[in-house]
N, CA, C and O of each residue as an XYZ file, in Angstrom:
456
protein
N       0.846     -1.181      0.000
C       0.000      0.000      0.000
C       0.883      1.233      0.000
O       1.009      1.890      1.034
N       1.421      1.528     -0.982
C       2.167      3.017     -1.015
C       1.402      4.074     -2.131
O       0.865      3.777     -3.198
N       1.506      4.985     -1.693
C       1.007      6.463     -2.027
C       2.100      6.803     -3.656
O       1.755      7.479     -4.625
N       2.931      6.340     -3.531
C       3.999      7.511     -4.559
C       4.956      5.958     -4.882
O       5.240      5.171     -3.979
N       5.343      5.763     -6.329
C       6.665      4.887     -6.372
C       7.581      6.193     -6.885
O       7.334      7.134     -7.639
N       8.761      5.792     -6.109
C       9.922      7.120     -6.657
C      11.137      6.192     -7.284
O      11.578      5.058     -7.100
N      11.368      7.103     -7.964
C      12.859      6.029     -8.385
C      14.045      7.119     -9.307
O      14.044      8.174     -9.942
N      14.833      6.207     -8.934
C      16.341      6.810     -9.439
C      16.543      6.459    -11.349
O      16.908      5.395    -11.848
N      16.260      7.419    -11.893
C      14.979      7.081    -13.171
C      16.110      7.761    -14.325
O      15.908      7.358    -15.471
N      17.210      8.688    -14.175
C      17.659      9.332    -14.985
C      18.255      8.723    -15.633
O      19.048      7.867    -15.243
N      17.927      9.130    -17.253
C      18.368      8.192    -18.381
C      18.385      7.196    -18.995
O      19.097      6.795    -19.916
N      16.596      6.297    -17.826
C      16.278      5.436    -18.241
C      15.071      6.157    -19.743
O      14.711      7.312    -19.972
N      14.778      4.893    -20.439
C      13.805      5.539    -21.294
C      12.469      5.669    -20.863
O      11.946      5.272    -19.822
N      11.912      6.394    -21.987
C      10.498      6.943    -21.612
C       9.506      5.776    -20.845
O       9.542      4.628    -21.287
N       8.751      6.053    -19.857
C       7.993      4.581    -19.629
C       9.028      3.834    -19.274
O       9.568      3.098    -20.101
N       9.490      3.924    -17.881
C      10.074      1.965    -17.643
C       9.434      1.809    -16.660
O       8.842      2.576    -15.901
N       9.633      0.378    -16.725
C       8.966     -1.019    -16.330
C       8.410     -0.295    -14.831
O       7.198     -0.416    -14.653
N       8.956      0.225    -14.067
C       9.010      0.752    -12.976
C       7.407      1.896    -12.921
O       6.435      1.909    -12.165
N       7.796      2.723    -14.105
C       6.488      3.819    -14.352
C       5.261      3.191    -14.993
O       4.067      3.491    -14.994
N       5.923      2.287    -15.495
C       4.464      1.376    -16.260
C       3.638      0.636    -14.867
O       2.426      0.703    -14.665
N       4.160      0.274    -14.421
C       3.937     -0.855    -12.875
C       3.033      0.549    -12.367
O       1.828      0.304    -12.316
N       3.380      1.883    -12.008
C       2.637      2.933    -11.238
C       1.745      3.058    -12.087
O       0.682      2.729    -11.560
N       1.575      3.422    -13.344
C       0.559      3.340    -13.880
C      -0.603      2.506    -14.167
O      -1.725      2.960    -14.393
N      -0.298      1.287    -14.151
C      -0.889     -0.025    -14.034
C      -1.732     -0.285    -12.142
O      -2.680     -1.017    -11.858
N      -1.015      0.517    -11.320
C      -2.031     -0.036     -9.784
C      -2.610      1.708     -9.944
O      -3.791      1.794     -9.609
N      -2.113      2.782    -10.296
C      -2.940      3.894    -10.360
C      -2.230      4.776     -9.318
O      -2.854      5.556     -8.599
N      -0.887      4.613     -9.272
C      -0.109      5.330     -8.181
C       0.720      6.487     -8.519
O       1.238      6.124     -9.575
N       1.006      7.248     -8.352
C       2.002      8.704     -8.740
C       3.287      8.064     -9.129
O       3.538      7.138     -8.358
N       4.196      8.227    -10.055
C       5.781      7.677     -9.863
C       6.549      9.445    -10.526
O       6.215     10.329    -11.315
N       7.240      9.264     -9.968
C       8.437     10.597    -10.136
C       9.878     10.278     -9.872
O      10.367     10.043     -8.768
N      10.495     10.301    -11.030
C      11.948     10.282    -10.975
C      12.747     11.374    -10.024
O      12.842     12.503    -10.505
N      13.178     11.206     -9.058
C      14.121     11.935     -8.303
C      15.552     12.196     -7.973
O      16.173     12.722     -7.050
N      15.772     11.717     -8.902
C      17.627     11.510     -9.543
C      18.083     13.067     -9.861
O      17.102     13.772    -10.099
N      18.839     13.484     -9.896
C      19.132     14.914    -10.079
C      18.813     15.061    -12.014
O      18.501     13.874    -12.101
N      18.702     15.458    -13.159
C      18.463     15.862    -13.930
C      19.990     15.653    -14.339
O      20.950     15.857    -13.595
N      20.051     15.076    -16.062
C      21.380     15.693    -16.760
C      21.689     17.679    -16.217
O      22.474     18.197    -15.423
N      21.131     17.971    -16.697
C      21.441     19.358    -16.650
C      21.785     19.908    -14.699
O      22.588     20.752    -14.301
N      20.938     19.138    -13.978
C      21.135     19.217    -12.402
C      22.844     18.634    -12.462
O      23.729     19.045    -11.711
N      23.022     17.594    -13.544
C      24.208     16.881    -12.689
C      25.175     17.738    -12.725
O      26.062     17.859    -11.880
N      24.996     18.513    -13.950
C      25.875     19.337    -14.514
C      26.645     20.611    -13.238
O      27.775     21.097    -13.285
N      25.942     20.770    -12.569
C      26.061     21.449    -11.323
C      26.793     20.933    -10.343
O      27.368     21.551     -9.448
N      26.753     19.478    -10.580
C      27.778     19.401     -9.003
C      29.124     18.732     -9.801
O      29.203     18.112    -10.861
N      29.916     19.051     -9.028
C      31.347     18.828     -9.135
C      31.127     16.650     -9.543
O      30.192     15.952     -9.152
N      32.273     16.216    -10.340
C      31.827     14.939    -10.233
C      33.551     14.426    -10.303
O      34.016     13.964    -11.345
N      34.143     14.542     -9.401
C      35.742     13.688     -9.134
C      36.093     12.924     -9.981
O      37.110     12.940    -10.675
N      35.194     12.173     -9.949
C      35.215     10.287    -10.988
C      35.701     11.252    -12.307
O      36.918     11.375    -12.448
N      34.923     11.852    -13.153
C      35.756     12.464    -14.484
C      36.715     12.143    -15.003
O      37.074     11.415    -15.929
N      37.405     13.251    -13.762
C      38.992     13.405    -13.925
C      39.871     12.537    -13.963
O      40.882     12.725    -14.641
N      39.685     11.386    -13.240
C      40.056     10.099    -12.287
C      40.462      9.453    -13.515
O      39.972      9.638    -14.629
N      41.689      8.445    -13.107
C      42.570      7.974    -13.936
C      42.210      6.362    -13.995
O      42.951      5.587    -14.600
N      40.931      5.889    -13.273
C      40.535      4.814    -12.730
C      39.037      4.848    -13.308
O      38.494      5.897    -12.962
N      38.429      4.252    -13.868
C      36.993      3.991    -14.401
C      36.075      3.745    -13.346
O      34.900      4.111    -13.334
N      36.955      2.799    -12.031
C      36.209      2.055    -11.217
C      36.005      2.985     -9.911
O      35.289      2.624     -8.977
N      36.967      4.690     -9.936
C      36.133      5.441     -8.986
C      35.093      6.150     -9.135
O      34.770      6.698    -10.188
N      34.265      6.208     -7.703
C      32.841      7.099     -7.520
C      33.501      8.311     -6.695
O      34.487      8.191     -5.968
N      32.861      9.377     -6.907
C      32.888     10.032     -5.777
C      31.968     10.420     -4.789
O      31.042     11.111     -5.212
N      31.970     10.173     -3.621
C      31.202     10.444     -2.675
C      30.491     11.350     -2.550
O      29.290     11.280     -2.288
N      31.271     12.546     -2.755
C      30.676     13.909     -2.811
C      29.198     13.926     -3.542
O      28.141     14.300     -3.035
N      29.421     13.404     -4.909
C      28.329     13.453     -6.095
C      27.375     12.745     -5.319
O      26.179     13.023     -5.232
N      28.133     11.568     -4.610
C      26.687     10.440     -4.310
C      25.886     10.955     -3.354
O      24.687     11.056     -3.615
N      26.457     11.445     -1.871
C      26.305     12.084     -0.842
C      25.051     13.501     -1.332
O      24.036     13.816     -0.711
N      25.492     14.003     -2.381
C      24.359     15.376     -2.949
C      23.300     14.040     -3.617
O      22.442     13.561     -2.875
N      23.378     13.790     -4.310
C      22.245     13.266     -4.803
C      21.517     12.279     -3.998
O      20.592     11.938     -4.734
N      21.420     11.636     -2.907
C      20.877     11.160     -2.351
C      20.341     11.960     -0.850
O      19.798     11.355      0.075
N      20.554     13.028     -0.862
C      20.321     13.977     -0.005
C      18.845     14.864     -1.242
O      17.733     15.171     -0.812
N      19.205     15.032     -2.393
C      18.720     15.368     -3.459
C      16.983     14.541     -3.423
O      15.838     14.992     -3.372
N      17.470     13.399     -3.471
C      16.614     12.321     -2.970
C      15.252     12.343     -2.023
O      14.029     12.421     -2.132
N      16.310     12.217     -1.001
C      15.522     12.579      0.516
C      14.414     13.396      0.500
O      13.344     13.102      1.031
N      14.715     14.728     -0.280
C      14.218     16.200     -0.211
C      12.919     16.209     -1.559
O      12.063     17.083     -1.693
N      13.071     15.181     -2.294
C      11.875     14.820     -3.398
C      11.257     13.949     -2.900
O      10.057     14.216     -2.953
N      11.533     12.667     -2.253
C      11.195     11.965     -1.383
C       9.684     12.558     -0.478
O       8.467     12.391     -0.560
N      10.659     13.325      0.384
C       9.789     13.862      1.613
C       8.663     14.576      0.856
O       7.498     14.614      1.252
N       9.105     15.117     -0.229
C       7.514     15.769     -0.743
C       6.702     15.213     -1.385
O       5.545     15.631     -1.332
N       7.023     14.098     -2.197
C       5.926     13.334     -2.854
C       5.015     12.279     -1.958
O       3.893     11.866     -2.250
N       5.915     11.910     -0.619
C       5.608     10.761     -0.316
C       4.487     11.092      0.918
O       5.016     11.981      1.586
N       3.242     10.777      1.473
C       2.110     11.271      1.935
C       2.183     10.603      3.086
O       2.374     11.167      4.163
N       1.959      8.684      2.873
C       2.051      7.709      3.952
C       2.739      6.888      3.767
O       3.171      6.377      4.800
N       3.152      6.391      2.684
C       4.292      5.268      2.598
C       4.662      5.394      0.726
O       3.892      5.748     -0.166
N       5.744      5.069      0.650
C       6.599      5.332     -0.705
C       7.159      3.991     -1.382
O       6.888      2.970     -0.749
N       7.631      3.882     -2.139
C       8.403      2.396     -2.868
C       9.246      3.536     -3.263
O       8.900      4.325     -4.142
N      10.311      3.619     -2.637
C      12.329      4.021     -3.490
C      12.892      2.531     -4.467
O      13.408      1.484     -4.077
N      12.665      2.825     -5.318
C      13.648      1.661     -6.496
C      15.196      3.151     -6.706
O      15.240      4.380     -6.761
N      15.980      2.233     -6.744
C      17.081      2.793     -6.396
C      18.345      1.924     -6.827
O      17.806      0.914     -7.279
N      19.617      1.757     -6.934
C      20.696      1.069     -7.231
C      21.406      0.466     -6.223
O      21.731      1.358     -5.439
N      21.922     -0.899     -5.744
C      22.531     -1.279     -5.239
C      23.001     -0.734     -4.192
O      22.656     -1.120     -3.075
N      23.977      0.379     -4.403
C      24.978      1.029     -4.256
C      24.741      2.016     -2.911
O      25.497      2.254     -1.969
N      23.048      2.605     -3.284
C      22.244      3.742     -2.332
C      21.144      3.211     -1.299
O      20.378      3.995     -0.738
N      21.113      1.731     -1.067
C      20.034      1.280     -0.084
C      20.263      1.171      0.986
O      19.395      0.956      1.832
N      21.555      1.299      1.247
C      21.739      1.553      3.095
C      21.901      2.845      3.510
O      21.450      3.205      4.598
N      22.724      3.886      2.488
C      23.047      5.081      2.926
C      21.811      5.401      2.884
O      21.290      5.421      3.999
N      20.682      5.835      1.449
C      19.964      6.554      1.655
C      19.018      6.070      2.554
O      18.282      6.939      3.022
N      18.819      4.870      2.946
C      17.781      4.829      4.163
C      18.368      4.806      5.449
O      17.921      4.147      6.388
N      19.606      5.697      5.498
C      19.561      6.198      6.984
C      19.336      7.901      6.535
O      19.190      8.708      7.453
N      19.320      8.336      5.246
C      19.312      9.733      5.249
C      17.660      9.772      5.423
O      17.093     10.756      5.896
N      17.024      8.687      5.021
C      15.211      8.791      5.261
C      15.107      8.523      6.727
O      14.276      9.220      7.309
N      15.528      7.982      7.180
C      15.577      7.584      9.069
C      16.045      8.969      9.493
O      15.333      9.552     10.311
N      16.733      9.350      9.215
C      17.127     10.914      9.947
C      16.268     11.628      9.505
O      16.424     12.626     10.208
N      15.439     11.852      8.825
C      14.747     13.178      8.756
C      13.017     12.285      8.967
O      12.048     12.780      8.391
N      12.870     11.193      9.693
C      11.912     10.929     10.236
C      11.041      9.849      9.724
O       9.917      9.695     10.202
N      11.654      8.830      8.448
C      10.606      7.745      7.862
C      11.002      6.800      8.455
O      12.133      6.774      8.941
N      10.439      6.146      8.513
C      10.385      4.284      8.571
C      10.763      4.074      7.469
O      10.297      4.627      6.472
N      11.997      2.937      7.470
C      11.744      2.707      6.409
C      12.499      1.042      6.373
O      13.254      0.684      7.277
N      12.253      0.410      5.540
C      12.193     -1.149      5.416
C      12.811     -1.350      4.101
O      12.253     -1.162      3.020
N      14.431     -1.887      4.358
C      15.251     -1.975      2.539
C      14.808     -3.340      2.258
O      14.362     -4.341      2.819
N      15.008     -3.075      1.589
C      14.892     -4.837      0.755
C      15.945     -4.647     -0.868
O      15.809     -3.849     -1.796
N      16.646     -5.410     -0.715
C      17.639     -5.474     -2.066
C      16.840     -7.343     -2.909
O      16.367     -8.412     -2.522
N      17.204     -6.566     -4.277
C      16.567     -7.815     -5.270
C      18.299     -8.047     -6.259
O      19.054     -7.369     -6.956
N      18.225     -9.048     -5.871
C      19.088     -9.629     -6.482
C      18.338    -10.865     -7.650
O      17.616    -11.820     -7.362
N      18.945    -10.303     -9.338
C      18.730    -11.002    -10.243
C      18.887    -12.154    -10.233
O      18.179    -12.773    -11.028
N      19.818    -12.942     -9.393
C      20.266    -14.169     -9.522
C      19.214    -15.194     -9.141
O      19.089    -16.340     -9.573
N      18.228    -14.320     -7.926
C      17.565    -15.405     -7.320
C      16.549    -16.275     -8.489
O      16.074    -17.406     -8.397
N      16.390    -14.827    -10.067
C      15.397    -15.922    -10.905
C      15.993    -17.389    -11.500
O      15.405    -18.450    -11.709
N      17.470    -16.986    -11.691
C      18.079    -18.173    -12.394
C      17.950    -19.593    -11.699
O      17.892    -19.576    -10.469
N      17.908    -20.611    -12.232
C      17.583    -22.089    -11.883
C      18.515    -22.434    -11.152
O      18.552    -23.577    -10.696
């Protein structure tokens, strides 16, 4: 029973599986990922970086704070965050600090394989 599905949506294509699913039970969905043109604004380390395989914190740390703050406004009584691997523990302590409940659950692809 959630009010809003939100998800980390930038640069997926028009309609995914995710917005089709909200549309299909009759629920609000809104991408809350910062915007190409938003990203463009924050500093991004990794760039420069001589290594493919670094992130920088900084970037991740703003955008999941970014998050939080779209989050808190769409979400009424309870929310579905689809999100990446990477952001399900941090950002649900940045939703625990500013006052949600909140319950992760990670899906791992493997479990469909035989």
């Amino acid at each position: 029973h959630v009010d809003a599905i939100l998800e980390e949506a930038t640069g997926l294509p028009p309609k995914s599986c995710v917005e089709v699913l909200a549309d299909t039970l009759g629920i609000s969905w809104k991408n809350v990922d910062l915007s190409r043109d938003e990203r463009k604004l924050v500093a991004n380390a990794a760039t420069s970086s001589l290594y493919d395989t670094f992130e920088d914190l900084n970037l991740h740390e703003c955008r999941e704070w970014v998050w939080a703050v779209r989050i808190s406004a769409a979400v009424v009584d309870s929310g579905l965050m689809v999100c990446g691997l990477c952001h399900v523990l941090s950002l649900a302590e940045k939703l625990r600090w500013i006052g949600f409940d909140v319950e992760p659950h990670v899906y791992d692809p493997r479990r469909d394989e035989p």
